[in-house]
GROMACS .gro file of C-alpha atoms in nm:
model
  407
    1MET     CA    1   7.431  29.946  24.193
    2ASN     CA    2   7.603  30.247  24.035
    3GLU     CA    3   7.553  30.605  24.151
    4VAL     CA    4   7.350  30.730  23.857
    5GLU     CA    5   7.103  30.448  23.906
    6GLU     CA    6   7.083  30.524  24.277
    7THR     CA    7   7.048  30.899  24.221
    8LEU     CA    8   6.770  30.850  23.969
    9ARG     CA    9   6.586  30.611  24.196
   10ARG     CA   10   6.627  30.841  24.494
   11THR     CA   11   6.519  31.151  24.304
   12PHE     CA   12   6.221  30.995  24.132
   13GLY     CA   13   6.118  30.799  24.438
   14GLN     CA   14   6.125  31.102  24.669
   15ALA     CA   15   5.948  31.315  24.412
   16ALA     CA   16   5.676  31.058  24.358
   17GLU     CA   17   5.601  31.056  24.730
   18GLN     CA   18   5.607  31.432  24.765
   19ALA     CA   19   5.438  31.547  24.446
   20PRO     CA   20   5.095  31.387  24.400
   21ARG     CA   21   4.988  31.662  24.160
   22LEU     CA   22   5.244  31.555  23.902
   23PRO     CA   23   5.189  31.181  23.863
   24GLY     CA   24   5.292  31.174  23.499
   25MET     CA   25   5.636  31.317  23.576
   26LEU     CA   26   5.717  31.129  23.891
   27PRO     CA   27   5.753  30.751  23.875
   28GLU     CA   28   5.684  30.531  24.170
   29ARG     CA   29   5.965  30.303  24.073
   30LEU     CA   30   6.246  30.258  23.826
   31GLU     CA   31   6.106  30.010  23.576
   32ARG     CA   32   6.414  29.940  23.369
   33VAL     CA   33   6.779  30.020  23.405
   34HIS     CA   34   7.031  29.926  23.141
   35LEU     CA   35   7.401  29.960  23.217
   36ARG     CA   36   7.638  29.924  22.926
   37ARG     CA   37   7.927  29.905  23.169
   38ARG     CA   38   7.889  29.830  23.539
   39ARG     CA   39   8.204  29.951  23.700
   40ARG     CA   40   8.245  30.319  23.629
   41SER     CA   41   8.347  30.629  23.811
   42ARG     CA   42   8.149  30.870  24.024
   43MET     CA   43   7.884  31.045  23.812
   44ALA     CA   44   7.750  31.366  23.957
   45LEU     CA   45   7.445  31.448  23.754
   46ALA     CA   46   7.544  31.809  23.722
   47ALA     CA   47   7.833  31.688  23.510
   48ALA     CA   48   7.644  31.423  23.317
   49ALA     CA   49   7.478  31.445  22.982
   50VAL     CA   50   7.106  31.393  23.030
   51VAL     CA   51   6.907  31.276  22.733
   52LEU     CA   52   6.531  31.315  22.726
   53VAL     CA   53   6.336  31.087  22.500
   54SER     CA   54   5.974  31.169  22.429
   55GLY     CA   55   5.733  30.891  22.512
   56GLY     CA   56   5.859  30.852  22.866
   57THR     CA   57   6.232  30.783  22.878
   58LEU     CA   58   6.504  30.975  23.055
   59ALA     CA   59   6.862  30.862  23.002
   60VAL     CA   60   7.181  30.977  23.171
   61VAL     CA   61   7.489  30.931  22.956
   62ARG     CA   62   7.857  30.982  23.024
   63GLY     CA   63   8.155  30.816  22.863
   64GLY     CA   64   8.074  30.455  22.784
   65GLU     CA   65   7.787  30.413  23.025
   66THR     CA   66   7.418  30.470  22.969
   67THR     CA   67   7.153  30.452  23.237
   68THR     CA   68   6.797  30.447  23.108
   69ALA     CA   69   6.501  30.498  23.337
   70VAL     CA   70   6.156  30.434  23.196
   71GLN     CA   71   5.937  30.668  23.395
   72GLY     CA   72   5.597  30.746  23.257
   73GLU     CA   73   5.535  31.067  23.066
   74VAL     CA   74   5.839  31.267  23.173
   75ALA     CA   75   5.930  31.380  22.822
   76SER     CA   76   5.580  31.497  22.736
   77GLN     CA   77   5.549  31.738  23.029
   78ALA     CA   78   5.600  32.114  22.993
   79ARG     CA   79   5.925  32.235  23.141
   80ALA     CA   80   6.090  32.572  23.166
   81GLU     CA   81   5.972  32.875  22.971
   82THR     CA   82   6.108  32.914  22.619
   83PRO     CA   83   6.396  33.167  22.598
   84ALA     CA   84   6.342  33.446  22.346
   85GLU     CA   85   6.705  33.491  22.237
   86PRO     CA   86   7.012  33.272  22.168
   87VAL     CA   87   7.295  33.263  22.419
   88GLU     CA   88   7.530  33.443  22.177
   89LYS     CA   89   7.302  33.746  22.193
   90VAL     CA   90   7.212  33.742  22.562
   91TRP     CA   91   7.560  33.671  22.701
   92PRO     CA   92   7.810  33.709  22.414
   93GLU     CA   93   8.098  33.760  22.657
   94ALA     CA   94   8.046  33.411  22.799
   95VAL     CA   95   8.030  33.212  22.475
   96LEU     CA   96   8.331  33.040  22.324
   97LYS     CA   97   8.310  32.819  22.016
   98VAL     CA   98   8.604  32.587  21.953
   99ALA     CA   99   8.677  32.289  21.733
  100GLY     CA  100   8.488  31.982  21.841
  101LYS     CA  101   8.804  31.773  21.814
  102GLY     CA  102   9.140  31.841  21.968
  103TYR     CA  103   9.490  31.712  21.908
  104GLY     CA  104   9.488  31.394  21.699
  105GLY     CA  105   9.134  31.447  21.579
  106THR     CA  106   8.960  31.300  21.884
  107ALA     CA  107   8.658  31.450  22.059
  108TRP     CA  108   8.736  31.641  22.378
  109GLN     CA  109   8.563  31.825  22.658
  110PRO     CA  110   8.646  32.047  22.958
  111ALA     CA  111   8.722  31.857  23.278
  112ALA     CA  112   8.838  32.132  23.517
  113VAL     CA  113   8.944  32.496  23.530
  114ILE     CA  114   9.321  32.553  23.558
  115ASP     CA  115   9.311  32.933  23.588
  116ASP     CA  116   9.108  33.229  23.463
  117ARG     CA  117   9.204  33.168  23.101
  118THR     CA  118   9.302  32.800  23.089
  119VAL     CA  119   9.087  32.488  23.093
  120LEU     CA  120   9.189  32.127  23.142
  121MET     CA  121   9.061  31.926  22.845
  122THR     CA  122   9.033  31.549  22.819
  123THR     CA  123   9.039  31.340  22.503
  124ARG     CA  124   8.897  30.991  22.486
  125ASP     CA  125   9.036  30.663  22.366
  126GLY     CA  126   8.742  30.562  22.153
  127PHE     CA  127   8.435  30.571  22.377
  128GLU     CA  128   8.582  30.397  22.675
  129SER     CA  129   8.828  30.607  22.870
  130THR     CA  130   9.036  30.924  22.883
  131ALA     CA  131   9.342  30.898  22.662
  132ALA     CA  132   9.521  31.225  22.743
  133ILE     CA  133   9.483  31.563  22.913
  134TYR     CA  134   9.557  31.905  22.763
  135ALA     CA  135   9.576  32.266  22.873
  136TYR     CA  136   9.360  32.486  22.649
  137ASP     CA  137   9.399  32.865  22.644
  138LEU     CA  138   9.054  33.022  22.617
  139GLU     CA  139   9.195  33.346  22.475
  140THR     CA  140   9.447  33.223  22.218
  141ALA     CA  141   9.306  32.875  22.147
  142ALA     CA  142   9.654  32.731  22.207
  143GLN     CA  143   9.658  32.374  22.329
  144ARG     CA  144   9.936  32.197  22.511
  145LYS     CA  145   9.953  31.830  22.596
  146ILE     CA  146  10.011  31.769  22.966
  147ALA     CA  147  10.026  31.391  22.976
  148ASP     CA  148   9.889  31.063  22.854
  149VAL     CA  149   9.646  30.900  23.098
  150PRO     CA  150   9.756  30.542  23.171
  151ARG     CA  151   9.510  30.257  23.186
  152PRO     CA  152   9.674  29.971  23.379
  153ALA     CA  153   9.584  29.610  23.305
  154GLY     CA  154   9.277  29.504  23.500
  155THR     CA  155   9.126  29.855  23.513
  156VAL     CA  156   8.755  29.844  23.597
  157SER     CA  157   8.700  30.213  23.683
  158VAL     CA  158   8.863  30.444  23.431
  159ALA     CA  159   9.023  30.782  23.502
  160SER     CA  160   8.775  30.995  23.694
  161ASP     CA  161   8.732  31.312  23.901
  162PHE     CA  162   9.010  31.517  23.740
  163ALA     CA  163   9.112  31.796  23.978
  164VAL     CA  164   9.367  32.078  23.952
  165GLY     CA  165   9.566  32.241  24.230
  166SER     CA  166   9.917  32.306  24.363
  167GLY     CA  167  10.058  32.294  24.011
  168HIS     CA  168   9.928  31.941  23.947
  169VAL     CA  169   9.644  31.744  23.794
  170ALA     CA  170   9.511  31.449  23.994
  171TRP     CA  171   9.257  31.173  23.931
  172TRP     CA  172   9.187  30.812  24.023
  173THR     CA  173   9.133  30.474  23.863
  174ALA     CA  174   9.050  30.132  24.007
  175THR     CA  175   9.155  29.781  23.917
  176GLU     CA  176   8.983  29.447  23.953
  177ASP     CA  177   9.186  29.364  24.265
  178SER     CA  178   8.968  29.620  24.451
  179VAL     CA  179   9.237  29.887  24.468
  180ALA     CA  180   9.182  30.254  24.381
  181HIS     CA  181   9.493  30.421  24.240
  182LEU     CA  182   9.547  30.792  24.299
  183TRP     CA  183   9.740  30.958  24.014
  184ALA     CA  184   9.913  31.293  23.971
  185VAL     CA  185  10.115  31.477  23.708
  186PRO     CA  186  10.260  31.831  23.704
  187LEU     CA  187  10.063  32.086  23.501
  188LYS     CA  188  10.382  32.172  23.316
  189GLY     CA  189  10.379  31.819  23.176
  190GLY     CA  190  10.543  31.488  23.237
  191GLU     CA  191  10.463  31.127  23.312
  192ALA     CA  192  10.160  31.050  23.527
  193LYS     CA  193  10.249  30.849  23.835
  194ILE     CA  194  10.054  30.665  24.105
  195VAL     CA  195  10.074  30.866  24.427
  196ALA     CA  196   9.903  30.615  24.655
  197ASP     CA  197   9.672  30.315  24.658
  198GLN     CA  198   9.349  30.286  24.852
  199LYS     CA  199   9.177  29.955  24.919
  200ILE     CA  200   8.810  29.956  24.818
  201GLN     CA  201   8.539  29.695  24.776
  202ILE     CA  202   8.429  29.733  24.417
  203ASP     CA  203   8.182  29.443  24.427
  204ASP     CA  204   8.007  29.610  24.721
  205GLY     CA  205   7.977  29.939  24.532
  206ASN     CA  206   8.252  30.119  24.721
  207ARG     CA  207   8.474  30.367  24.537
  208ILE     CA  208   8.605  30.721  24.557
  209ASP     CA  209   8.317  30.970  24.541
  210GLY     CA  210   8.502  31.303  24.561
  211LEU     CA  211   8.854  31.427  24.492
  212GLU     CA  212   9.032  31.764  24.506
  213VAL     CA  213   9.387  31.897  24.526
  214VAL     CA  214   9.450  32.128  24.822
  215ASN     CA  215   9.774  32.253  24.979
  216ASP     CA  216   9.999  32.003  24.800
  217LYS     CA  217   9.774  31.713  24.894
  218ILE     CA  218   9.508  31.503  24.727
  219VAL     CA  219   9.191  31.512  24.934
  220PHE     CA  220   8.935  31.240  24.866
  221SER     CA  221   8.640  31.062  25.018
  222LEU     CA  222   8.507  30.710  24.985
  223ARG     CA  223   8.155  30.617  24.892
  224SER     CA  224   8.136  30.431  25.222
  225GLY     CA  225   8.231  30.752  25.403
  226GLY     CA  226   8.541  30.919  25.541
  227VAL     CA  227   8.770  31.191  25.403
  228SER     CA  228   9.146  31.133  25.371
  229THR     CA  229   9.456  31.305  25.233
  230VAL     CA  230   9.783  31.199  25.076
  231PRO     CA  231  10.078  31.420  24.967
  232LEU     CA  232  10.107  31.483  24.593
  233GLY     CA  233  10.459  31.354  24.611
  234GLY     CA  234  10.344  31.023  24.756
  235GLY     CA  235  10.318  30.890  25.106
  236THR     CA  236  10.071  30.749  25.354
  237VAL     CA  237   9.697  30.800  25.321
  238GLU     CA  238   9.580  30.979  25.637
  239PRO     CA  239   9.214  31.005  25.747
  240ILE     CA  240   9.103  31.357  25.848
  241ALA     CA  241   8.989  31.391  26.206
  242GLU     CA  242   8.612  31.416  26.258
  243SER     CA  243   8.536  31.317  25.896
  244ALA     CA  244   8.422  30.961  25.964
  245GLY     CA  245   8.117  30.876  25.754
  246MET     CA  246   8.140  31.205  25.562
  247HIS     CA  247   8.181  31.276  25.192
  248LEU     CA  248   8.375  31.555  25.024
  249LEU     CA  249   8.143  31.831  24.899
  250THR     CA  250   8.392  32.105  24.815
  251TRP     CA  251   8.695  32.167  25.029
  252PRO     CA  252   8.692  32.235  25.319
  253TRP     CA  253   8.330  32.122  25.339
  254ALA     CA  254   8.227  31.759  25.377
  255GLY     CA  255   7.896  31.617  25.482
  256THR     CA  256   7.638  31.346  25.486
  257PRO     CA  257   7.449  31.178  25.331
  258GLY     CA  258   7.689  31.161  25.037
  259PRO     CA  259   7.632  31.087  24.669
  260GLY     CA  260   7.701  30.716  24.707
  261GLY     CA  261   7.542  30.628  25.036
  262GLN     CA  262   7.656  30.314  25.215
  263PRO     CA  263   7.740  30.006  25.008
  264GLU     CA  264   7.461  29.789  25.142
  265THR     CA  265   7.122  29.669  25.029
  266GLY     CA  266   6.792  29.836  25.100
  267PRO     CA  267   6.582  30.126  24.969
  268VAL     CA  268   6.802  30.415  24.857
  269VAL     CA  269   6.602  30.685  25.035
  270GLU     CA  270   6.603  30.498  25.365
  271ARG     CA  271   6.970  30.415  25.335
  272ARG     CA  272   7.074  30.774  25.271
  273GLY     CA  273   6.870  30.906  25.558
  274GLY     CA  274   6.794  31.243  25.400
  275PRO     CA  275   6.887  31.473  25.112
  276LEU     CA  276   7.239  31.485  24.973
  277PHE     CA  277   7.465  31.685  25.207
  278GLU     CA  278   7.190  31.780  25.448
  279ARG     CA  279   7.452  31.805  25.722
  280ILE     CA  280   7.796  31.952  25.651
  281ARG     CA  281   8.115  32.030  25.843
  282ASN     CA  282   8.407  32.260  25.768
  283LEU     CA  283   8.705  32.028  25.813
  284GLU     CA  284   8.938  32.322  25.877
  285THR     CA  285   8.737  32.520  26.133
  286GLY     CA  286   8.491  32.264  26.271
  287GLU     CA  287   8.191  32.480  26.175
  288THR     CA  288   7.876  32.278  26.109
  289ALA     CA  289   7.548  32.349  25.931
  290THR     CA  290   7.225  32.155  25.887
  291ALA     CA  291   6.969  32.237  25.619
  292VAL     CA  292   6.634  32.372  25.736
  293VAL     CA  293   6.339  32.149  25.643
  294HIS     CA  294   5.983  32.270  25.701
  295ALA     CA  295   5.690  32.041  25.776
  296GLY     CA  296   5.566  31.859  25.467
  297GLU     CA  297   5.871  31.941  25.257
  298GLN     CA  298   6.122  31.707  25.098
  299LEU     CA  299   6.475  31.828  25.033
  300ARG     CA  300   6.660  31.641  24.761
  301SER     CA  301   7.013  31.782  24.769
  302CYS     CA  302   7.217  32.068  24.911
  303GLY     CA  303   7.536  32.251  24.826
  304VAL     CA  304   7.730  32.458  25.075
  305ARG     CA  305   7.471  32.737  25.060
  306ILE     CA  306   7.179  32.630  24.837
  307CYS     CA  307   6.932  32.341  24.873
  308LEU     CA  308   6.683  32.200  24.623
  309GLY     CA  309   6.355  32.038  24.725
  310THR     CA  310   5.980  32.010  24.683
  311THR     CA  311   5.693  32.156  24.882
  312SER     CA  312   5.408  31.953  25.027
  313SER     CA  313   5.208  32.042  24.714
  314GLY     CA  314   5.477  31.904  24.484
  315GLU     CA  315   5.631  32.233  24.362
  316SER     CA  316   6.008  32.235  24.320
  317PHE     CA  317   6.209  32.511  24.491
  318TYR     CA  318   6.562  32.619  24.578
  319ARG     CA  319   6.670  32.835  24.873
  320GLN     CA  320   6.946  32.911  25.119
  321ARG     CA  321   7.049  32.631  25.353
  322ASP     CA  322   6.907  32.833  25.645
  323GLY     CA  323   6.562  32.831  25.481
  324SER     CA  324   6.569  33.190  25.353
  325GLN     CA  325   6.537  33.338  25.002
  326GLU     CA  326   6.320  33.059  24.863
  327ARG     CA  327   6.244  33.066  24.490
  328LYS     CA  328   6.055  32.839  24.254
  329ALA     CA  329   6.284  32.602  24.064
  330ILE     CA  330   6.250  32.575  23.688
  331GLY     CA  331   6.286  32.276  23.466
  332TYR     CA  332   6.152  32.019  23.709
  333PRO     CA  333   6.238  31.733  23.730
  334LEU     CA  334   6.576  31.787  23.563
  335MET     CA  335   6.725  32.008  23.836
  336LEU     CA  336   6.857  31.710  24.030
  337GLU     CA  337   7.116  31.925  24.207
  338PRO     CA  338   7.118  32.287  24.332
  339PRO     CA  339   7.192  32.558  24.072
  340THR     CA  340   7.555  32.564  23.962
  341GLN     CA  341   7.751  32.859  24.100
  342ASP     CA  342   7.445  32.906  24.327
  343ARG     CA  343   7.289  33.091  24.035
  344PHE     CA  344   7.250  32.910  23.703
  345ALA     CA  345   7.032  32.625  23.581
  346PHE     CA  346   6.992  32.458  23.246
  347SER     CA  347   6.680  32.275  23.141
  348ALA     CA  348   6.493  32.140  22.845
  349TYR     CA  349   6.196  32.354  22.744
  350GLY     CA  350   5.881  32.283  22.549
  351PRO     CA  351   5.655  31.978  22.570
  352GLN     CA  352   5.846  31.755  22.325
  353PRO     CA  353   6.107  31.892  22.437
  354ALA     CA  354   6.196  32.159  22.181
  355GLY     CA  355   6.534  32.288  22.302
  356VAL     CA  356   6.762  32.358  22.597
  357GLY     CA  357   6.786  32.687  22.782
  358LEU     CA  358   7.030  32.845  23.027
  359TYR     CA  359   6.858  33.033  23.309
  360ASP     CA  360   7.007  33.298  23.540
  361LEU     CA  361   6.803  33.262  23.856
  362VAL     CA  362   6.933  33.591  23.995
  363SER     CA  363   6.867  33.829  23.705
  364GLY     CA  364   6.577  33.635  23.556
  365LYS     CA  365   6.741  33.630  23.212
  366SER     CA  366   6.742  33.321  22.995
  367ALA     CA  367   6.894  33.212  22.665
  368SER     CA  368   6.862  32.925  22.421
  369LEU     CA  369   7.175  32.713  22.386
  370GLY     CA  370   7.091  32.608  22.032
  371ILE     CA  371   7.065  32.239  22.120
  372LYS     CA  372   6.793  32.073  21.914
  373PRO     CA  373   6.618  31.739  21.945
  374VAL     CA  374   6.759  31.444  21.756
  375GLY     CA  375   6.460  31.237  21.667
  376ASN     CA  376   6.267  31.209  21.990
  377SER     CA  377   6.555  31.291  22.225
  378ILE     CA  378   6.753  31.593  22.340
  379LYS     CA  379   7.081  31.615  22.529
  380LEU     CA  380   7.171  31.863  22.803
  381PRO     CA  381   7.519  32.019  22.838
  382THR     CA  382   7.789  31.887  23.069
  383ALA     CA  383   7.970  32.090  23.337
  384ASP     CA  384   8.333  32.077  23.441
  385SER     CA  385   8.421  31.972  23.795
  386THR     CA  386   8.402  32.331  23.923
  387GLY     CA  387   8.062  32.401  23.765
  388ARG     CA  388   8.203  32.708  23.591
  389ILE     CA  389   8.219  32.581  23.231
  390LEU     CA  390   7.919  32.432  23.050
  391SER     CA  391   7.998  32.253  22.725
  392TYR     CA  392   7.809  32.079  22.448
  393PRO     CA  393   7.873  31.981  22.085
  394LEU     CA  394   7.687  32.145  21.798
  395GLY     CA  395   7.779  32.002  21.462
  396ASP     CA  396   8.158  32.004  21.429
  397ASP     CA  397   8.200  32.262  21.706
  398LEU     CA  398   8.224  32.247  22.083
  399TYR     CA  399   8.048  32.531  22.264
  400MET     CA  400   8.177  32.637  22.605
  401ILE     CA  401   7.980  32.877  22.824
  402ASP     CA  402   8.197  33.042  23.089
  403LEU     CA  403   7.948  33.124  23.363
  404SER     CA  404   8.204  33.341  23.544
  405LYS     CA  405   8.177  33.592  23.259
  406ILE     CA  406   7.808  33.654  23.325
  407ARG     CA  407   7.774  33.955  23.554
   0.00000   0.00000   0.00000
C-alpha cells in the first residue's frame, strides 16, 4: 500500500471515529482506491495536489499517480470562510508570476529553496518522472540548468525528495532489484552521480521516507524506521545512534510514528500507534518531546512545534506540542498536516467548492488564490520541500507564493 492511500485511510478513519457530528465528511472506510502507478516516491500531503470533486470524491494527485478516495459528501460540505480579496492585493510582496513552462517548453514546479532568491525547479519527462533540475532566480527570472536527472533501467520509484545543502542537490530513486539509489550533484552544475545504495524491500512497502542534506552528508530515513547518513562524496551508510525505529521530520528532529509506518499488514491506525510524529528526538542534543493529548481528543499529526487534531466533539484544532495556544483549524478535513511554517494554511472554500484560499492563522488575514473549479473539481496548490513556496498553475502561468515575504 502506498503512503497516500495509508494517510487518507488513517486520516479519514481517525476522523470518523472522533467526529460523530460530521458524518457526511468523515468516511468509515475507504471505498475505492485507484493507483495509476504502484511504486512511487514518498508523498507528503502538504506537497501534493489535492483535487476535490463534488458529489463525494477527494483525489490526491502528484506526478503520474492518482489516489481517489470515495468518501461520502466531502465535496458538498462548507469549508473555510470565503476571502474578500485576491492574494495579489492582500500580500503583493509575496506573489510571483512566472511562465508555466521552463527551458525546452516543459511544465515545471518548485522543488526546494536554494537561498533567499533562488529556487530549485524540476521539469518532467512527460508525466512520468523528473527530467532535469534548474536554478531559478526569483528576482531576475534567470534560469540555469544544474543537471539532467538520470532514470536507470529498472527504475520503479522515480527521483524523489529533492533536497539542497552543502552546495549540492540530492535525491533518491529505486530500482526493481529492491535497491534505493542516493544521488547528488553540485549546485554549480555537472553530472549527477550515485553516492550510495541502500537495500530496501519494495514489495513490502519499504522505501526512503525523508531526505535532507546536512553538514556535507545526506541524511535519510527508511519507511521501516531508522535514520542514517552518508557523505556527499560517497562512502558507507552509517545509522545514527538512538534513531532506531524513527523517521526524519526535519533535521535534527526525528520521531515516531512516521509517515510510512511499518511495512506490515493490519489497520493503519493500530499499526502507527498514534499521530504522525507524536514523539520526537533531537538527534544532535538528545532532547525529546511528546505531544500532549487530552482525554477524548485525537491528534492526527505533529510538526516540531505544532500539532493538528480533533476534539471529542469532532472540531478540528491546531496548537503547540505542549498543549498550549490552541486554535480552531479551518478547512477541515483538508488540513491533513499542521500549518506550513507553523502559520499558514490553504483550503478550498464554499460548498461546491468555489475557490481556494490562503489563510494566515496568526494575523487572521486571508486571500483568494484565484484557483477556480474545473467542472466539478478543484485543485489545491503544492508546496516545496521546505514549505516556504506554494505554487499552482493558472492558465499559461505558474504562480509562486513566497510565504517568507509575509510579515
